[in-house]
Amino acid sequence: MLAAASRQCSKRLASQFHRSHHSTIRLNSVTEVDIAHFAKILAPSSVLSTLPPVSIHADELDHYNNDWMGKYSGKATTVLKPKTPQEVSEIVKWCNEKRIGIVPQGGNTGLVGGSVPIRDEVIVSLANMNKVRSFDPISGILVADAGCILQSLTDYVAPHNHIMPIDLGAKGSCQIGGNVATNAGGLRLLRYGSLHGTVLGLEVVLPDGTILDQLSTLRKDNTGYDLKQLFIGAEGTLGIITGVSILTPPSPQASNNVILALPSFKNVLPLYKLVKQQLSEILSAFEFIDRTAYDLAVKHGQGRALSDDEVEGAECFVLVETSGSRREHDEEKLTHLLETLLEADEPLINTGVLSQSPAQFSSLWALREGVTEAVSKEGKPYKYDISVPLSSFKEVVDGTREQLRSKGLLGNNAVKHVLGYGHVGDGNLHLNIVADAYTPEIQDALEPYVFEVVASHRGSISAEHGIGAMKTHALHYSKSRESIAWMRKIKDLFDPRGIMNPGKVLE
């Protein structure tokens, strides 16, 4: 019965998108004639379709049609895997002429259903566009195909003593084009800023097939409208990103981290203030993990940062990372910080552990990055990626738990856990509700409740994951009527036939 309820909830989620603004524009399904045309453009291995003459089994498209959480599902019959921008252009020209919907897809690691079809649109996978085009070790400017996996780019620039300005838990499978299309945030935003600042240029195939070459490698270019900014965070609704020029910072010569156990959430903000004052320019991350998130990560094998005695009495935890140019200097600052915290008349922390080796450094990060995986192993996650004032993190988590309790939905056969973790440095809370199954009752208890709470704090319903298919109906909680109207005008100007990632971002 729970499985049936979960399927029913997934269908309800998908049905929300059928009421989109572009649903009045009739899009066509892929036909055998279209497959024949695509076969003229692409290599045989680059056309995957259940339609003749390719005729693969539908199961072979499951990876493309479903998100990794099992929450969103499409019915695409065809996946195309171009290797060049020109091939992407030819595909898009044809689809625009024939009014066939297109879903651009990178690593399909998103959390809001933005990279899977809502009906039977053709999926354009960028996986075969995975070449580094150029790298300047002096300036640190990297130009790469959109399908390059983030970890591969990290490994590519590492011998040149540079790092990528973005770091995500999904770095082993997410692609740089998808990162840019969703304006992904991640663990390094506090230090290096958002992709709106580090992306220098883009190559984009527009909905009519035009290749817009904005692949600049200039740090400064003040010549009119900065068009690339429109595509950063547009989630493939204005065009398909095929190339990215990005500024990579020099590798820190010394990296350290420390995990701190706090007796109360109210200590997080004064701790953050003190850490910023004492660590200053070497502070690169300040991550918050509540007790439930920590316990789940440990339970599901993501590491054990502290002993049971050290964890006892802790309500939450903070992971602090430093990145500097001299290890001795940084360690001295961290040691002084720990001494200050532990020797205070009213300590902000119970205890803290400073990593003593590269392996321990990695294990502390594995605990934080492993929370997402642990949540998925524990049950079916409802994920809300929100921006709210730092002081309200615990209030939002506790309030959501009480909302579910008041509806009789808290328990082993419904919602098992409500937890929070996230990036204190940029006000981003990941609110996770772990359920036994996706059900309409839980969905209705959470929405619009969570969005209303966010709006009451003048926050954002999507801090870094995007809107995708999940939040189109809730955009008005974060954007004014005038803002949404102008977003729609931009969408209609670029994509008057409504073929690009239909049902995403805007209703």
XYZ file of C-alpha atoms in Angstrom:
507
model
C 0.000 0.000 0.000
C 2.871 2.364 0.805
C 4.456 1.691 -2.591
C 1.159 2.511 -4.267
C 0.869 5.721 -2.253
C 4.422 6.635 -3.238
C 3.614 6.150 -6.931
C 0.441 8.194 -6.509
C 2.434 11.012 -4.931
C 5.004 10.933 -7.742
C 2.170 11.188 -10.295
C 0.744 14.164 -8.395
C 4.135 15.828 -8.421
C 4.420 15.328 -12.172
C 0.873 16.530 -12.792
C 1.667 19.928 -11.279
C 3.886 20.662 -14.257
C 1.241 19.922 -16.866
C -0.363 23.229 -15.949
C 2.725 25.158 -17.048
C 2.638 28.404 -18.999
C 3.823 26.575 -22.110
C 1.340 23.738 -21.747
C -0.888 25.686 -24.124
C 1.858 25.227 -26.733
C 1.386 21.762 -28.171
C 4.652 19.855 -28.413
C 5.061 16.835 -30.631
C 6.403 13.393 -29.844
C 9.494 11.981 -31.543
C 8.642 9.837 -34.588
C 10.513 7.350 -36.766
C 11.022 10.161 -39.273
C 12.801 12.198 -36.599
C 14.989 9.220 -35.686
C 16.005 8.864 -39.321
C 16.989 12.534 -39.396
C 18.980 12.313 -36.154
C 20.788 9.275 -37.576
C 22.094 11.505 -40.370
C 23.525 13.960 -37.829
C 24.932 11.643 -35.170
C 26.976 8.463 -34.971
C 24.881 5.291 -34.500
C 26.052 4.947 -30.873
C 24.817 8.482 -30.151
C 21.154 7.711 -30.895
C 19.314 5.707 -28.242
C 15.649 5.123 -28.960
C 12.855 2.642 -28.438
C 11.594 3.594 -31.899
C 12.577 1.837 -35.130
C 15.074 1.351 -36.555
C 17.080 1.600 -33.311
C 14.485 -0.181 -31.158
C 16.331 -0.636 -27.858
C 14.435 -1.862 -24.806
C 12.746 0.864 -22.760
C 14.671 -0.262 -19.658
C 17.865 1.014 -21.251
C 16.504 4.558 -20.973
C 15.562 4.300 -17.287
C 18.804 5.984 -16.231
C 17.890 9.021 -18.342
C 14.150 9.056 -17.625
C 14.390 8.920 -13.833
C 16.098 11.084 -11.254
C 18.448 9.393 -8.786
C 15.996 9.809 -5.882
C 13.239 7.936 -7.701
C 10.965 10.929 -7.291
C 10.628 12.221 -10.857
C 10.057 10.125 -13.943
C 9.657 10.856 -17.641
C 8.655 8.883 -20.727
C 11.254 9.881 -23.279
C 11.584 7.423 -26.136
C 14.805 8.949 -27.401
C 18.154 10.064 -25.968
C 20.651 11.866 -28.219
C 24.328 12.139 -27.276
C 26.039 14.713 -29.513
C 29.816 15.182 -29.480
C 30.095 18.759 -30.793
C 28.256 22.075 -30.512
C 27.469 21.801 -34.208
C 25.670 18.493 -33.658
C 23.714 20.046 -30.780
C 22.791 22.922 -33.088
C 21.484 20.582 -35.784
C 19.403 18.668 -33.244
C 17.887 21.830 -31.793
C 17.130 23.325 -35.218
C 15.182 20.223 -36.153
C 13.324 20.053 -32.849
C 12.416 23.720 -33.052
C 11.060 23.276 -36.571
C 9.095 20.150 -35.585
C 8.068 21.490 -32.164
C 9.659 18.651 -30.231
C 10.436 19.379 -26.595
C 14.063 19.098 -25.475
C 15.448 18.253 -22.031
C 19.179 19.041 -21.724
C 20.803 16.543 -19.360
C 24.163 16.514 -17.635
C 24.970 14.069 -14.847
C 21.297 13.943 -13.768
C 22.295 14.548 -10.144
C 19.795 17.351 -9.500
C 17.292 17.356 -6.663
C 14.321 19.201 -8.202
C 13.495 17.160 -11.298
C 15.031 19.685 -13.677
C 16.947 17.207 -15.838
C 14.307 14.570 -16.562
C 11.339 14.838 -18.940
C 7.832 15.467 -17.685
C 6.330 13.830 -20.769
C 8.172 12.324 -23.757
C 10.536 15.135 -24.711
C 13.785 14.143 -26.400
C 16.719 14.057 -23.970
C 19.935 15.677 -25.175
C 22.720 14.220 -23.037
C 25.977 16.174 -22.929
C 27.948 13.149 -21.664
C 29.913 12.759 -24.923
C 31.060 16.387 -24.833
C 33.786 15.806 -22.272
C 36.965 17.430 -23.577
C 39.079 20.152 -21.998
C 39.552 22.756 -24.700
C 42.286 24.812 -23.044
C 43.861 25.701 -19.714
C 46.143 28.625 -18.925
C 48.221 27.778 -15.831
C 49.232 31.404 -15.413
C 45.743 32.943 -15.290
C 44.022 29.758 -14.110
C 41.377 30.077 -16.830
C 39.898 26.736 -17.933
C 37.763 26.235 -21.056
C 35.932 22.927 -21.206
C 33.048 21.120 -22.844
C 29.833 21.218 -20.824
C 29.832 17.441 -20.344
C 33.097 17.327 -18.387
C 32.584 15.735 -14.973
C 33.465 18.084 -12.126
C 35.868 15.605 -10.497
C 37.654 15.091 -13.819
C 38.207 18.839 -14.124
C 39.425 18.951 -10.535
C 41.934 16.213 -11.360
C 42.947 17.992 -14.576
C 43.870 21.313 -12.948
C 45.405 19.792 -9.783
C 48.892 19.133 -11.305
C 48.922 22.813 -12.280
C 48.307 23.776 -8.634
C 44.762 24.993 -9.203
C 41.356 23.860 -7.961
C 37.826 24.205 -9.238
C 35.931 27.048 -7.528
C 32.987 24.728 -6.902
C 32.889 21.509 -4.884
C 29.837 19.283 -4.508
C 29.011 15.945 -2.968
C 28.040 14.745 -6.474
C 31.355 15.831 -8.005
C 32.053 12.303 -9.255
C 29.081 12.340 -11.614
C 27.782 15.911 -12.044
C 28.892 17.856 -15.131
C 30.187 21.410 -15.317
C 27.475 22.460 -17.798
C 24.774 21.270 -15.412
C 26.537 23.002 -12.527
C 26.419 26.279 -14.427
C 22.864 25.763 -15.710
C 21.643 25.318 -12.127
C 24.072 27.860 -10.611
C 25.138 25.167 -8.156
C 26.524 26.459 -4.868
C 28.309 23.826 -2.846
C 30.999 23.758 -0.240
C 33.395 26.438 -1.524
C 30.979 29.305 -2.070
C 32.008 31.032 1.175
C 35.574 31.343 -0.089
C 35.261 31.662 -3.864
C 31.767 33.034 -4.457
C 29.063 31.854 -6.857
C 29.333 30.790 -10.486
C 27.913 34.154 -11.491
C 31.371 35.489 -10.591
C 33.731 32.663 -11.562
C 32.221 31.816 -14.964
C 33.893 34.086 -17.521
C 32.139 32.909 -20.649
C 29.697 30.421 -22.132
C 28.951 28.777 -25.435
C 25.208 28.196 -25.752
C 22.996 26.671 -28.424
C 19.837 28.784 -28.518
C 16.338 27.345 -29.118
C 16.485 28.140 -32.850
C 19.824 26.335 -33.203
C 22.019 29.438 -33.226
C 25.372 28.895 -31.499
C 25.910 31.897 -29.237
C 29.664 32.151 -28.736
C 30.251 34.049 -25.499
C 33.201 31.849 -24.541
C 35.370 34.723 -23.357
C 38.535 34.213 -21.323
C 38.684 37.854 -20.268
C 38.551 38.826 -16.605
C 37.266 42.279 -17.571
C 34.837 42.996 -20.392
C 32.519 45.962 -19.949
C 30.981 46.020 -23.430
C 27.229 46.028 -23.044
C 24.867 43.405 -21.686
C 26.511 40.429 -19.980
C 24.369 37.829 -21.755
C 26.025 34.804 -20.164
C 24.426 35.672 -16.826
C 20.995 34.846 -18.277
C 21.989 31.209 -18.775
C 23.618 30.726 -15.364
C 20.780 29.314 -13.279
C 18.279 29.195 -16.169
C 18.231 25.372 -15.937
C 18.307 24.820 -19.684
C 15.110 26.764 -20.339
C 16.803 29.383 -22.542
C 19.332 27.212 -24.364
C 21.815 24.355 -24.039
C 25.202 25.212 -22.557
C 27.887 23.416 -24.592
C 31.067 25.110 -23.382
C 32.243 26.851 -20.221
C 35.098 29.244 -19.514
C 35.775 29.387 -15.779
C 38.348 30.924 -13.463
C 40.071 28.357 -11.262
C 41.775 29.619 -8.087
C 45.288 28.584 -7.020
C 45.401 25.487 -4.838
C 45.761 26.257 -1.136
C 49.217 25.266 0.047
C 47.743 24.201 3.359
C 44.253 22.912 4.179
C 42.996 22.013 7.620
C 39.650 21.244 9.167
C 38.169 20.812 12.596
C 34.841 19.428 13.758
C 33.232 21.045 16.779
C 30.480 19.627 19.007
C 28.078 22.269 20.348
C 25.766 21.869 23.351
C 23.114 24.141 21.815
C 22.163 25.573 18.457
C 22.100 29.056 19.984
C 25.894 28.843 20.105
C 26.255 28.541 16.317
C 26.001 32.253 15.503
C 28.374 33.537 18.212
C 30.736 30.728 17.182
C 30.560 31.799 13.535
C 31.318 35.391 14.529
C 34.337 34.340 16.598
C 35.639 31.958 13.914
C 35.467 34.699 11.276
C 37.329 37.106 13.548
C 40.109 34.667 14.445
C 40.590 32.808 11.155
C 39.817 35.740 8.863
C 41.320 35.290 5.396
C 41.999 31.534 5.708
C 38.385 30.548 6.521
C 37.018 28.564 3.568
C 34.011 26.647 4.964
C 31.697 26.715 7.966
C 29.228 23.845 7.768
C 26.364 23.117 10.162
C 25.117 19.566 10.888
C 22.319 18.921 13.371
C 22.404 15.896 15.666
C 19.964 13.840 13.600
C 21.970 14.394 10.406
C 25.197 13.473 12.192
C 23.728 10.300 13.666
C 22.350 9.174 10.282
C 25.717 9.767 8.594
C 27.459 7.647 11.223
C 24.749 4.963 11.035
C 25.159 4.572 7.290
C 28.931 4.379 7.280
C 29.891 7.905 6.271
C 32.551 8.139 8.982
C 32.801 8.750 12.696
C 34.396 12.093 13.453
C 34.047 11.926 17.240
C 33.928 9.222 19.894
C 30.675 8.403 21.683
C 31.908 10.280 24.767
C 32.696 13.372 22.697
C 29.293 13.278 20.998
C 27.388 12.955 24.267
C 25.444 16.119 25.089
C 25.921 17.669 21.632
C 22.866 19.182 19.962
C 24.666 19.995 16.719
C 28.066 20.097 15.049
C 30.100 22.529 12.970
C 32.800 21.664 10.441
C 35.326 24.460 9.878
C 37.838 24.388 7.036
C 40.809 26.651 6.452
C 42.767 27.125 3.228
C 45.957 29.152 3.333
C 49.495 29.467 2.082
C 51.512 28.217 5.093
C 50.562 25.207 7.223
C 52.325 26.360 10.379
C 50.539 29.710 10.280
C 47.129 28.125 9.739
C 47.611 25.450 12.400
C 48.689 28.109 14.875
C 45.479 30.045 14.195
C 43.309 26.933 14.527
C 45.037 25.820 17.723
C 44.581 29.265 19.228
C 40.910 29.189 18.212
C 40.366 25.823 19.922
C 42.134 26.983 23.062
C 40.005 30.128 23.163
C 36.820 28.094 22.762
C 37.672 25.418 25.329
C 39.052 27.781 27.962
C 36.178 30.295 27.869
C 34.202 30.851 31.071
C 31.063 29.882 29.143
C 32.351 27.590 26.353
C 30.523 27.684 23.041
C 31.589 24.093 22.339
C 31.790 20.819 24.237
C 34.823 19.579 22.357
C 36.605 19.720 19.027
C 38.865 17.538 16.915
C 41.491 19.003 14.581
C 42.471 16.771 11.652
C 46.029 15.493 12.001
C 46.554 13.912 8.578
C 45.252 14.073 5.003
C 43.248 10.900 5.684
C 41.569 12.437 8.731
C 40.962 15.672 6.792
C 39.150 13.650 4.111
C 37.198 11.611 6.661
C 35.804 14.738 8.334
C 34.595 16.015 4.958
C 33.254 12.550 4.078
C 30.974 12.781 7.110
C 29.503 16.111 5.983
C 29.280 15.192 2.306
C 27.846 11.793 3.177
C 24.722 13.148 4.846
C 22.878 13.236 1.500
C 23.679 9.594 0.781
C 22.808 8.572 4.348
C 19.410 10.254 4.082
C 18.648 8.369 0.862
C 19.659 5.060 2.444
C 17.405 5.741 5.433
C 14.214 6.297 3.420
C 12.458 8.478 0.875
C 13.688 12.062 1.251
C 11.697 15.254 0.818
C 14.423 17.839 0.264
C 14.064 21.580 0.723
C 17.032 23.736 -0.172
C 16.234 27.115 1.333
C 17.838 30.411 2.297
C 16.706 31.813 5.634
C 18.419 33.914 8.328
C 21.051 31.891 10.182
C 19.281 32.488 13.483
C 16.171 30.674 12.238
C 17.792 27.387 11.087
C 16.712 25.411 14.157
C 13.322 27.130 14.309
C 12.548 26.026 10.737
C 13.593 22.404 11.386
C 11.724 22.180 14.699
C 8.657 23.894 13.259
C 8.517 21.453 10.347
C 8.770 18.510 12.735
C 5.880 19.886 14.817
C 3.823 20.520 11.678
C 4.143 16.844 10.750
C 3.457 15.751 14.316
C 0.266 17.819 14.379
C -0.915 15.978 11.253
C -0.193 12.593 12.826
C 2.549 11.892 10.300
C 5.544 11.447 12.588
C 6.448 7.792 13.120
C 8.142 4.737 11.616
C 5.391 4.151 9.056
C 5.356 7.752 7.869
C 8.025 10.391 8.577
C 11.003 8.900 10.406
C 13.295 11.933 10.680
C 13.300 15.700 10.205
C 16.795 17.120 10.012
C 18.823 20.095 8.911
C 22.341 20.776 7.706
C 23.931 23.307 5.436
C 26.204 26.196 4.698
C 26.126 28.704 7.558
C 28.515 30.944 5.649
C 25.853 31.722 3.024
C 22.612 31.178 4.944
C 21.681 27.969 3.125
C 19.736 25.341 5.083
C 19.095 21.875 3.678
C 15.850 20.807 5.327
C 15.332 17.060 4.859
C 12.273 15.020 5.773
C 12.952 11.279 5.655
C 9.793 9.233 5.092
C 9.001 5.565 4.684
C 7.448 6.394 1.301
C 6.394 9.386 -0.781
C 2.711 10.002 0.005
C 0.169 12.723 -0.829
C -0.507 13.233 2.903
C 3.118 14.092 3.667
C 3.367 16.262 0.561
C 0.273 18.231 1.573
C 1.565 18.666 5.127
C 4.869 20.061 3.850
C 3.580 22.299 1.102
C 2.830 25.090 1.144
C 3.846 25.088 4.853
C 7.625 25.132 4.178
C 7.313 27.790 1.464
C 5.156 29.986 3.690
C 7.760 29.753 6.454
C 10.488 30.754 3.995
C 8.403 33.681 2.728
C 7.807 34.870 6.306
C 11.586 35.245 6.646
C 11.895 36.923 3.202
C 14.052 33.955 2.234
C 14.463 31.887 -0.916
C 12.678 28.622 -1.691
C 15.775 27.518 -3.611
C 19.209 28.525 -2.397
C 21.296 26.392 -4.769
C 19.338 23.449 -6.237
C 17.187 25.480 -8.622
C 13.452 25.428 -9.325
C 13.285 22.534 -11.779
C 9.925 20.824 -11.943
C 9.517 20.654 -8.182
C 9.030 24.317 -7.342
C 7.463 26.007 -10.377
C 4.191 26.399 -8.513
C 5.986 27.977 -5.539
C 8.127 30.556 -7.331
C 5.866 33.376 -6.159
C 6.958 32.768 -2.567
C 10.380 34.171 -3.483
C 9.773 36.303 -6.565
C 7.370 39.203 -7.013
C 4.659 39.190 -9.656
C 6.660 41.742 -11.652
C 9.837 39.644 -11.488
C 8.028 36.527 -12.695
C 6.387 38.486 -15.514
C 9.782 39.669 -16.756
C 11.241 36.165 -16.443
C 8.391 34.965 -18.661
C 9.071 37.705 -21.211
C 12.706 36.640 -21.402
C 11.681 32.995 -21.811
C 9.215 33.862 -24.596
C 11.810 36.012 -26.363
C 14.424 33.256 -26.455
C 12.061 30.318 -26.849
C 8.756 31.393 -28.430
C 7.882 27.802 -29.383
C 8.434 26.593 -25.816
C 10.668 23.639 -26.667
C 13.483 24.137 -24.139
C 13.055 22.082 -20.959
C 9.266 22.609 -20.851
C 7.575 22.658 -17.468
C 10.719 23.781 -15.642
C 11.312 27.024 -13.703
C 8.136 28.806 -14.931
C 4.549 27.536 -14.865
